[in-house]
Amino acid sequence: MSILTVGTVAFDDIETPFGRAEMVIGGAGTYIAWAASYLHDSVNLVSIVGGDFPKEELAMMNDRGIDTTGIEIVEDKNSFFWAGRYHDNMNSRDTLKTELNVLADFDPVLPDSYQDDDILMLGNLTPEIQIKVMDQLVKKPKITVLDTMNFWMDIAMDSLKEAISRVDILTINDEEARQLSGEYSLVNAAKVIHELGPKYLIVKKGEHGALLFHEGKMFAAPALPLALVKDPTGAGDSFAGGLCGYLASCDTIGYEEVKTGIIYGSVMASFCVEEFSLGRIKQLKEEDIKQRLQAFKDMTSFSI
Ligand code: AMP
């Protein structure tokens, strides 16, 4: 199976208790594609960047097998820019700046070669764009996953709900699940969100792992306790990349596959947070991923 993903490819300014990084490479689409590329060799990325985005970064993605034909380059404009500051517990952050720049007039056009992809990963960006991508696909993908954030709930709730109504898996964090559903209990939030459309709800809880809700069943994956968390930016997107990368290797996709996919997602997220920007993700070896999967298995297996 092949993966089609759409998401921001961007610059970030990040401040954490461990330091600052300015104008580093970020963007939901960037993290998703990089993380998925370690688990699957066919990843197609749709996005938009300005003339300020380094061409070498796109070349590096191509070297990893990520197809960037679907990234539009607008030479006379700037790329999407986001600045955030993390609190001491690293689980919460403030957005200091969101400059849409090229994203403001993005009208995605899918290359024909992206039409047959089986997994559609709608990364965090304008819900209207997520909808436009779904509309352009002639054949419905086997699985569509959508990630979003409170920013879009605040300014575009109606179109976000329309986008959500068309997907199979929704991944959001616990606060966003509460905002979207109007319910504090995540169990009740899941019921409301299932009614909006998605059969699977994945609630990301930062250092407390992730929860999966599906047809009255629940599965919990921990986050790997790490000695050093330098920068949580992109953890949710790396999680989504790991999930889709694993699902792309499955012949059929059901509850069991999504459960395992969540572990792969958690593994990729655990690497992401170890360095600023994509510092760690770009250096991964197959062996690192195998060892970390085993660490998750050892940490969670027990006998009764
Ligand atoms: P995450 O930490 O998984 O939420 O992802 C952070 C990445 O998402 C950063 O690299 C940002 O460039 C990007 N980002 C931040 N805000 C937005 C937004 N409103 N829409 C799309 N991408 C965003």
mmCIF file of C-alpha atoms and ligand atoms in Angstrom:
data_model
loop_
_atom_site.group_PDB
_atom_site.id
_atom_site.type_symbol
_atom_site.label_atom_id
_atom_site.label_comp_id
_atom_site.label_asym_id
_atom_site.label_seq_id
_atom_site.Cartn_x
_atom_site.Cartn_y
_atom_site.Cartn_z
ATOM 1 C CA MET A 1 0.000 0.000 0.000
ATOM 2 C CA SER A 2 1.187 3.530 -0.589
ATOM 3 C CA ILE A 3 0.738 6.640 1.516
ATOM 4 C CA LEU A 4 -0.471 10.062 0.434
ATOM 5 C CA THR A 5 -0.028 12.776 3.005
ATOM 6 C CA VAL A 6 -0.799 16.470 3.129
ATOM 7 C CA GLY A 7 0.461 18.837 5.815
ATOM 8 C CA THR A 8 2.526 21.928 6.418
ATOM 9 C CA VAL A 9 6.183 22.050 5.419
ATOM 10 C CA ALA A 10 7.436 24.944 7.431
ATOM 11 C CA PHE A 11 9.842 26.912 9.599
ATOM 12 C CA ASP A 12 9.525 26.898 13.379
ATOM 13 C CA ASP A 13 10.900 28.939 16.285
ATOM 14 C CA ILE A 14 10.877 26.761 19.369
ATOM 15 C CA GLU A 15 11.564 27.514 22.999
ATOM 16 C CA THR A 16 11.737 24.721 25.575
ATOM 17 C CA PRO A 17 13.295 24.569 29.058
ATOM 18 C CA PHE A 18 16.319 23.034 27.249
ATOM 19 C CA GLY A 19 16.948 25.903 24.875
ATOM 20 C CA ARG A 20 15.834 27.697 21.759
ATOM 21 C CA ALA A 21 15.909 26.915 18.071
ATOM 22 C CA GLU A 22 15.147 29.567 15.468
ATOM 23 C CA MET A 23 13.921 29.101 11.908
ATOM 24 C CA VAL A 24 14.390 25.354 12.054
ATOM 25 C CA ILE A 25 12.657 22.962 9.680
ATOM 26 C CA GLY A 26 9.229 21.904 10.869
ATOM 27 C CA GLY A 27 5.704 21.376 9.657
ATOM 28 C CA ALA A 28 3.245 18.562 10.180
ATOM 29 C CA GLY A 29 3.763 17.173 6.669
ATOM 30 C CA THR A 30 7.527 17.148 7.109
ATOM 31 C CA TYR A 31 7.403 15.104 10.323
ATOM 32 C CA ILE A 32 4.745 12.722 8.984
ATOM 33 C CA ALA A 33 6.628 12.000 5.770
ATOM 34 C CA TRP A 34 10.007 11.530 7.463
ATOM 35 C CA ALA A 35 8.583 9.203 10.139
ATOM 36 C CA ALA A 36 6.575 7.148 7.629
ATOM 37 C CA SER A 37 9.569 6.855 5.286
ATOM 38 C CA TYR A 38 11.347 4.538 7.763
ATOM 39 C CA LEU A 39 8.469 2.063 7.693
ATOM 40 C CA HIS A 40 7.311 2.283 4.108
ATOM 41 C CA ASP A 41 9.004 3.120 0.824
ATOM 42 C CA SER A 42 6.148 4.874 -0.974
ATOM 43 C CA VAL A 43 5.288 8.200 0.644
ATOM 44 C CA ASN A 44 3.804 11.018 -1.447
ATOM 45 C CA LEU A 45 3.682 14.484 0.086
ATOM 46 C CA VAL A 46 1.359 17.355 -0.856
ATOM 47 C CA SER A 47 2.182 20.783 0.529
ATOM 48 C CA ILE A 48 3.287 24.306 -0.304
ATOM 49 C CA VAL A 49 6.462 26.232 0.543
ATOM 50 C CA GLY A 50 7.871 29.660 -0.214
ATOM 51 C CA GLY A 51 11.055 30.557 -2.046
ATOM 52 C CA ASP A 52 12.748 30.735 1.368
ATOM 53 C CA PHE A 53 12.488 26.969 1.921
ATOM 54 C CA PRO A 54 15.885 25.274 1.378
ATOM 55 C CA LYS A 55 15.928 23.106 -1.767
ATOM 56 C CA GLU A 56 18.413 20.788 0.023
ATOM 57 C CA GLU A 57 15.663 19.873 2.493
ATOM 58 C CA LEU A 58 13.466 18.685 -0.361
ATOM 59 C CA ALA A 59 16.435 16.798 -1.834
ATOM 60 C CA MET A 60 17.004 15.097 1.531
ATOM 61 C CA MET A 61 13.356 13.984 1.547
ATOM 62 C CA ASN A 62 13.757 12.625 -1.978
ATOM 63 C CA ASP A 63 16.846 10.678 -0.850
ATOM 64 C CA ARG A 64 14.635 8.987 1.749
ATOM 65 C CA GLY A 65 12.159 8.009 -0.952
ATOM 66 C CA ILE A 66 9.622 10.751 -0.208
ATOM 67 C CA ASP A 67 8.037 12.005 -3.430
ATOM 68 C CA THR A 68 7.803 15.799 -3.286
ATOM 69 C CA THR A 69 6.262 16.369 -6.731
ATOM 70 C CA GLY A 70 3.144 17.439 -4.830
ATOM 71 C CA ILE A 71 4.932 20.306 -3.034
ATOM 72 C CA GLU A 72 4.180 23.611 -4.727
ATOM 73 C CA ILE A 73 6.944 26.222 -4.490
ATOM 74 C CA VAL A 74 5.898 29.886 -4.547
ATOM 75 C CA GLU A 75 9.204 31.673 -5.101
ATOM 76 C CA ASP A 76 8.083 35.193 -4.118
ATOM 77 C CA LYS A 77 6.413 34.266 -0.820
ATOM 78 C CA ASN A 78 7.457 32.894 2.550
ATOM 79 C CA SER A 79 6.787 29.439 3.959
ATOM 80 C CA PHE A 80 4.349 28.742 6.803
ATOM 81 C CA PHE A 81 5.905 29.840 10.103
ATOM 82 C CA TRP A 82 5.033 28.775 13.622
ATOM 83 C CA ALA A 83 6.567 29.817 16.945
ATOM 84 C CA GLY A 84 5.847 28.019 20.194
ATOM 85 C CA ARG A 85 7.021 27.977 23.796
ATOM 86 C CA TYR A 86 6.800 24.886 25.999
ATOM 87 C CA HIS A 87 6.005 25.018 29.676
ATOM 88 C CA ASP A 88 8.281 23.378 32.240
ATOM 89 C CA ASN A 89 6.349 20.091 32.157
ATOM 90 C CA MET A 90 6.816 19.946 28.334
ATOM 91 C CA ASN A 91 3.256 18.600 28.028
ATOM 92 C CA SER A 92 1.705 21.947 27.268
ATOM 93 C CA ARG A 93 2.773 24.824 25.069
ATOM 94 C CA ASP A 94 1.745 28.278 23.968
ATOM 95 C CA THR A 95 1.592 29.207 20.323
ATOM 96 C CA LEU A 96 3.406 32.537 20.051
ATOM 97 C CA LYS A 97 2.933 33.082 16.338
ATOM 98 C CA THR A 98 1.255 31.405 13.368
ATOM 99 C CA GLU A 99 2.029 33.024 10.015
ATOM 100 C CA LEU A 100 0.101 31.260 7.271
ATOM 101 C CA ASN A 101 2.076 32.951 4.441
ATOM 102 C CA VAL A 102 1.896 30.601 1.391
ATOM 103 C CA LEU A 103 -0.716 28.469 3.146
ATOM 104 C CA ALA A 104 -3.250 31.317 2.992
ATOM 105 C CA ASP A 105 -3.920 30.793 -0.745
ATOM 106 C CA PHE A 106 -2.967 27.150 -1.085
ATOM 107 C CA ASP A 107 -5.153 25.331 -3.579
ATOM 108 C CA PRO A 108 -3.690 21.831 -3.705
ATOM 109 C CA VAL A 109 -3.542 20.004 -7.012
ATOM 110 C CA LEU A 110 -2.775 16.307 -6.679
ATOM 111 C CA PRO A 111 -0.326 14.910 -9.229
ATOM 112 C CA ASP A 112 -1.931 12.040 -11.218
ATOM 113 C CA SER A 113 0.694 9.683 -9.814
ATOM 114 C CA TYR A 114 -0.809 10.213 -6.315
ATOM 115 C CA GLN A 115 -4.268 8.956 -7.324
ATOM 116 C CA ASP A 116 -3.826 5.289 -6.413
ATOM 117 C CA ASP A 117 -2.600 5.711 -2.847
ATOM 118 C CA ASP A 118 -4.297 3.457 -0.287
ATOM 119 C CA ILE A 119 -3.629 5.398 2.890
ATOM 120 C CA LEU A 120 -4.520 9.063 3.079
ATOM 121 C CA MET A 121 -2.970 10.939 5.998
ATOM 122 C CA LEU A 122 -4.487 14.406 6.317
ATOM 123 C CA GLY A 123 -1.936 16.209 8.454
ATOM 124 C CA ASN A 124 -2.667 19.295 10.458
ATOM 125 C CA LEU A 125 -3.600 22.230 8.229
ATOM 126 C CA THR A 126 -6.643 24.202 7.062
ATOM 127 C CA PRO A 127 -9.693 21.884 7.078
ATOM 128 C CA GLU A 128 -10.761 23.310 3.691
ATOM 129 C CA ILE A 129 -7.504 22.024 2.218
ATOM 130 C CA GLN A 130 -7.990 18.624 3.854
ATOM 131 C CA ILE A 131 -11.438 18.521 2.186
ATOM 132 C CA LYS A 132 -10.050 19.621 -1.196
ATOM 133 C CA VAL A 133 -7.551 16.768 -1.108
ATOM 134 C CA MET A 134 -10.294 14.220 -0.315
ATOM 135 C CA ASP A 135 -12.453 15.685 -3.109
ATOM 136 C CA GLN A 136 -9.709 15.266 -5.695
ATOM 137 C CA LEU A 137 -9.247 11.565 -5.122
ATOM 138 C CA VAL A 138 -11.100 9.576 -7.775
ATOM 139 C CA LYS A 139 -10.962 6.382 -5.699
ATOM 140 C CA LYS A 140 -11.634 6.406 -1.935
ATOM 141 C CA PRO A 141 -8.473 5.339 -0.033
ATOM 142 C CA LYS A 142 -8.640 2.161 2.108
ATOM 143 C CA ILE A 143 -8.065 4.259 5.196
ATOM 144 C CA THR A 144 -8.163 8.000 5.783
ATOM 145 C CA VAL A 145 -6.550 9.436 8.916
ATOM 146 C CA LEU A 146 -6.985 13.062 9.999
ATOM 147 C CA ASP A 147 -4.935 15.063 12.459
ATOM 148 C CA THR A 148 -5.819 18.575 13.527
ATOM 149 C CA MET A 149 -5.373 21.005 16.400
ATOM 150 C CA ASN A 150 -7.222 23.533 18.568
ATOM 151 C CA PHE A 151 -6.149 26.389 16.248
ATOM 152 C CA TRP A 152 -8.548 25.083 13.564
ATOM 153 C CA MET A 153 -11.277 24.283 16.121
ATOM 154 C CA ASP A 154 -11.148 27.931 17.196
ATOM 155 C CA ILE A 155 -11.443 29.447 13.728
ATOM 156 C CA ALA A 156 -12.953 26.810 11.410
ATOM 157 C CA MET A 157 -15.046 24.370 13.470
ATOM 158 C CA ASP A 158 -17.762 23.847 10.825
ATOM 159 C CA SER A 159 -15.445 22.888 7.985
ATOM 160 C CA LEU A 160 -13.338 20.854 10.402
ATOM 161 C CA LYS A 161 -16.413 18.831 11.398
ATOM 162 C CA GLU A 162 -17.196 18.292 7.722
ATOM 163 C CA ALA A 163 -13.654 17.002 7.126
ATOM 164 C CA ILE A 164 -13.838 14.781 10.227
ATOM 165 C CA SER A 165 -17.167 13.290 9.082
ATOM 166 C CA ARG A 166 -15.377 11.758 6.075
ATOM 167 C CA VAL A 167 -12.433 10.009 7.774
ATOM 168 C CA ASP A 168 -11.868 6.609 9.407
ATOM 169 C CA ILE A 169 -9.306 7.552 12.062
ATOM 170 C CA LEU A 170 -9.068 10.835 13.953
ATOM 171 C CA THR A 171 -5.936 11.619 15.978
ATOM 172 C CA ILE A 172 -6.108 14.550 18.409
ATOM 173 C CA ASN A 173 -4.828 15.314 21.881
ATOM 174 C CA ASP A 174 -6.907 15.068 25.051
ATOM 175 C CA GLU A 175 -7.682 18.802 25.313
ATOM 176 C CA GLU A 176 -8.727 18.883 21.658
ATOM 177 C CA ALA A 177 -10.975 15.826 22.142
ATOM 178 C CA ARG A 178 -12.677 17.707 24.980
ATOM 179 C CA GLN A 179 -13.021 20.898 22.912
ATOM 180 C CA LEU A 180 -14.397 19.025 19.899
ATOM 181 C CA SER A 181 -16.922 16.983 21.857
ATOM 182 C CA GLY A 182 -17.839 19.327 24.705
ATOM 183 C CA GLU A 183 -17.302 16.363 27.083
ATOM 184 C CA TYR A 184 -14.637 16.214 29.810
ATOM 185 C CA SER A 185 -14.564 12.424 30.169
ATOM 186 C CA LEU A 186 -12.586 10.980 27.258
ATOM 187 C CA VAL A 187 -14.903 7.965 27.206
ATOM 188 C CA ASN A 188 -17.872 10.257 26.630
ATOM 189 C CA ALA A 189 -15.861 12.405 24.226
ATOM 190 C CA ALA A 190 -15.142 9.268 22.168
ATOM 191 C CA LYS A 191 -18.870 8.500 21.915
ATOM 192 C CA VAL A 192 -19.620 12.011 20.624
ATOM 193 C CA ILE A 193 -16.695 11.924 18.179
ATOM 194 C CA HIS A 194 -17.677 8.485 16.795
ATOM 195 C CA GLU A 195 -21.047 10.017 15.997
ATOM 196 C CA LEU A 196 -19.297 12.707 13.947
ATOM 197 C CA GLY A 197 -17.941 9.957 11.668
ATOM 198 C CA PRO A 198 -14.577 8.375 12.564
ATOM 199 C CA LYS A 199 -14.755 4.697 13.594
ATOM 200 C CA TYR A 200 -11.418 5.011 15.358
ATOM 201 C CA LEU A 201 -10.463 7.799 17.731
ATOM 202 C CA ILE A 202 -6.856 8.084 18.898
ATOM 203 C CA VAL A 203 -6.339 10.472 21.792
ATOM 204 C CA LYS A 204 -2.708 11.522 22.257
ATOM 205 C CA LYS A 205 -1.746 12.321 25.818
ATOM 206 C CA GLY A 206 1.870 13.463 25.437
ATOM 207 C CA GLU A 207 4.160 11.800 27.957
ATOM 208 C CA HIS A 208 1.169 9.731 29.140
ATOM 209 C CA GLY A 209 0.869 7.850 25.857
ATOM 210 C CA ALA A 210 -2.164 7.365 23.637
ATOM 211 C CA LEU A 211 -5.652 5.878 23.883
ATOM 212 C CA LEU A 212 -7.571 4.170 21.101
ATOM 213 C CA PHE A 213 -11.387 4.019 21.102
ATOM 214 C CA HIS A 214 -13.243 1.772 18.646
ATOM 215 C CA GLU A 215 -16.752 0.276 18.839
ATOM 216 C CA GLY A 216 -16.855 0.316 22.643
ATOM 217 C CA LYS A 217 -13.320 -1.138 22.937
ATOM 218 C CA MET A 218 -10.330 0.667 24.378
ATOM 219 C CA PHE A 219 -6.569 0.197 23.990
ATOM 220 C CA ALA A 220 -3.864 2.131 25.822
ATOM 221 C CA ALA A 221 -0.263 2.579 24.715
ATOM 222 C CA PRO A 222 2.226 4.205 27.064
ATOM 223 C CA ALA A 223 4.818 6.725 25.950
ATOM 224 C CA LEU A 224 8.358 5.487 26.472
ATOM 225 C CA PRO A 225 9.755 7.186 29.584
ATOM 226 C CA LEU A 226 12.860 9.006 28.318
ATOM 227 C CA ALA A 227 15.748 10.441 30.295
ATOM 228 C CA LEU A 228 15.838 13.520 28.081
ATOM 229 C CA VAL A 229 13.021 15.232 26.217
ATOM 230 C CA LYS A 230 14.429 18.262 24.402
ATOM 231 C CA ASP A 231 11.618 19.329 22.068
ATOM 232 C CA PRO A 232 8.134 17.787 21.780
ATOM 233 C CA THR A 233 7.373 19.642 18.507
ATOM 234 C CA GLY A 234 6.243 17.238 15.833
ATOM 235 C CA ALA A 235 5.679 14.328 18.228
ATOM 236 C CA GLY A 236 2.017 14.079 17.168
ATOM 237 C CA ASP A 237 2.947 14.185 13.494
ATOM 238 C CA SER A 238 5.738 11.625 13.897
ATOM 239 C CA PHE A 239 3.170 9.480 15.696
ATOM 240 C CA ALA A 240 0.835 9.797 12.702
ATOM 241 C CA GLY A 241 3.697 8.981 10.312
ATOM 242 C CA GLY A 242 4.593 5.868 12.294
ATOM 243 C CA LEU A 243 0.940 4.770 12.432
ATOM 244 C CA CYS A 244 0.410 5.198 8.675
ATOM 245 C CA GLY A 245 3.812 3.720 7.832
ATOM 246 C CA TYR A 246 2.847 0.561 9.712
ATOM 247 C CA LEU A 247 -0.725 0.415 8.328
ATOM 248 C CA ALA A 248 0.702 0.657 4.801
ATOM 249 C CA SER A 249 2.487 -2.651 5.399
ATOM 250 C CA CYS A 250 -0.774 -4.478 6.339
ATOM 251 C CA ASP A 251 -2.950 -6.391 3.840
ATOM 252 C CA THR A 252 -6.137 -5.553 5.715
ATOM 253 C CA ILE A 253 -6.704 -2.917 8.368
ATOM 254 C CA GLY A 254 -8.844 -3.520 11.470
ATOM 255 C CA TYR A 255 -8.690 -2.959 15.215
ATOM 256 C CA GLU A 256 -5.630 -5.192 15.780
ATOM 257 C CA GLU A 257 -3.629 -3.453 13.044
ATOM 258 C CA VAL A 258 -4.533 -0.008 14.380
ATOM 259 C CA LYS A 259 -3.422 -1.132 17.874
ATOM 260 C CA THR A 260 -0.020 -2.194 16.554
ATOM 261 C CA GLY A 261 0.106 0.984 14.468
ATOM 262 C CA ILE A 262 -0.235 3.006 17.655
ATOM 263 C CA ILE A 263 2.856 1.331 19.042
ATOM 264 C CA TYR A 264 4.796 2.182 15.864
ATOM 265 C CA GLY A 265 3.490 5.731 16.167
ATOM 266 C CA SER A 266 4.633 5.915 19.783
ATOM 267 C CA VAL A 267 8.086 4.644 18.787
ATOM 268 C CA MET A 268 8.513 7.333 16.123
ATOM 269 C CA ALA A 269 7.228 10.030 18.518
ATOM 270 C CA SER A 270 9.723 8.893 21.159
ATOM 271 C CA PHE A 271 12.607 9.554 18.750
ATOM 272 C CA CYS A 272 11.197 12.879 17.632
ATOM 273 C CA VAL A 273 11.278 14.475 21.084
ATOM 274 C CA GLU A 274 14.931 13.612 21.746
ATOM 275 C CA GLU A 275 16.301 16.513 19.665
ATOM 276 C CA PHE A 276 15.109 19.867 18.376
ATOM 277 C CA SER A 277 13.329 19.880 15.016
ATOM 278 C CA LEU A 278 13.988 16.715 12.969
ATOM 279 C CA GLY A 279 17.474 16.304 14.471
ATOM 280 C CA ARG A 280 16.900 12.761 15.736
ATOM 281 C CA ILE A 281 14.363 11.589 13.148
ATOM 282 C CA LYS A 282 16.798 12.318 10.321
ATOM 283 C CA GLN A 283 19.499 10.114 11.875
ATOM 284 C CA LEU A 284 17.472 6.956 12.511
ATOM 285 C CA LYS A 285 18.695 3.475 11.615
ATOM 286 C CA GLU A 286 16.499 0.412 11.179
ATOM 287 C CA GLU A 287 18.148 -1.125 14.249
ATOM 288 C CA ASP A 288 17.155 1.867 16.440
ATOM 289 C CA ILE A 289 13.508 1.328 15.507
ATOM 290 C CA LYS A 290 13.686 -2.428 16.175
ATOM 291 C CA GLN A 291 15.253 -1.891 19.586
ATOM 292 C CA ARG A 292 12.659 0.667 20.587
ATOM 293 C CA LEU A 293 9.778 -1.560 19.479
ATOM 294 C CA GLN A 294 11.239 -4.249 21.710
ATOM 295 C CA ALA A 295 11.506 -1.734 24.572
ATOM 296 C CA PHE A 296 7.780 -1.002 24.201
ATOM 297 C CA LYS A 297 7.007 -4.708 24.177
ATOM 298 C CA ASP A 298 9.125 -5.390 27.276
ATOM 299 C CA MET A 299 7.589 -2.446 29.082
ATOM 300 C CA THR A 300 4.003 -3.530 28.511
ATOM 301 C CA SER A 301 3.959 -7.334 28.538
ATOM 302 C CA PHE A 302 2.955 -9.138 31.714
ATOM 303 C CA SER A 303 1.330 -12.408 32.654
ATOM 304 C CA ILE A 304 -1.813 -12.971 34.685
HETATM 305 P P1 AMP B 1 2.833 18.926 16.650
HETATM 306 O O1 AMP B 1 3.872 19.213 17.705
HETATM 307 O O2 AMP B 1 2.743 17.479 16.297
HETATM 308 O O3 AMP B 1 1.522 19.555 16.960
HETATM 309 O O4 AMP B 1 3.345 19.623 15.301
HETATM 310 C C1 AMP B 1 4.074 20.794 15.294
HETATM 311 C C2 AMP B 1 4.318 21.209 13.851
HETATM 312 O O5 AMP B 1 3.081 21.620 13.269
HETATM 313 C C3 AMP B 1 5.272 22.371 13.785
HETATM 314 O O6 AMP B 1 6.433 21.968 13.101
HETATM 315 C C4 AMP B 1 4.513 23.482 13.049
HETATM 316 O O7 AMP B 1 5.211 23.996 11.949
HETATM 317 C C5 AMP B 1 3.230 22.841 12.591
HETATM 318 N N1 AMP B 1 2.064 23.664 12.941
HETATM 319 C C6 AMP B 1 1.875 24.447 14.038
HETATM 320 N N2 AMP B 1 0.662 25.056 14.005
HETATM 321 C C7 AMP B 1 0.064 24.629 12.875
HETATM 322 C C8 AMP B 1 -1.214 24.881 12.264
HETATM 323 N N3 AMP B 1 -2.107 25.711 12.811
HETATM 324 N N4 AMP B 1 -1.488 24.258 11.103
HETATM 325 C C9 AMP B 1 -0.599 23.431 10.539
HETATM 326 N N5 AMP B 1 0.628 23.134 11.036
HETATM 327 C C10 AMP B 1 0.950 23.733 12.205
#
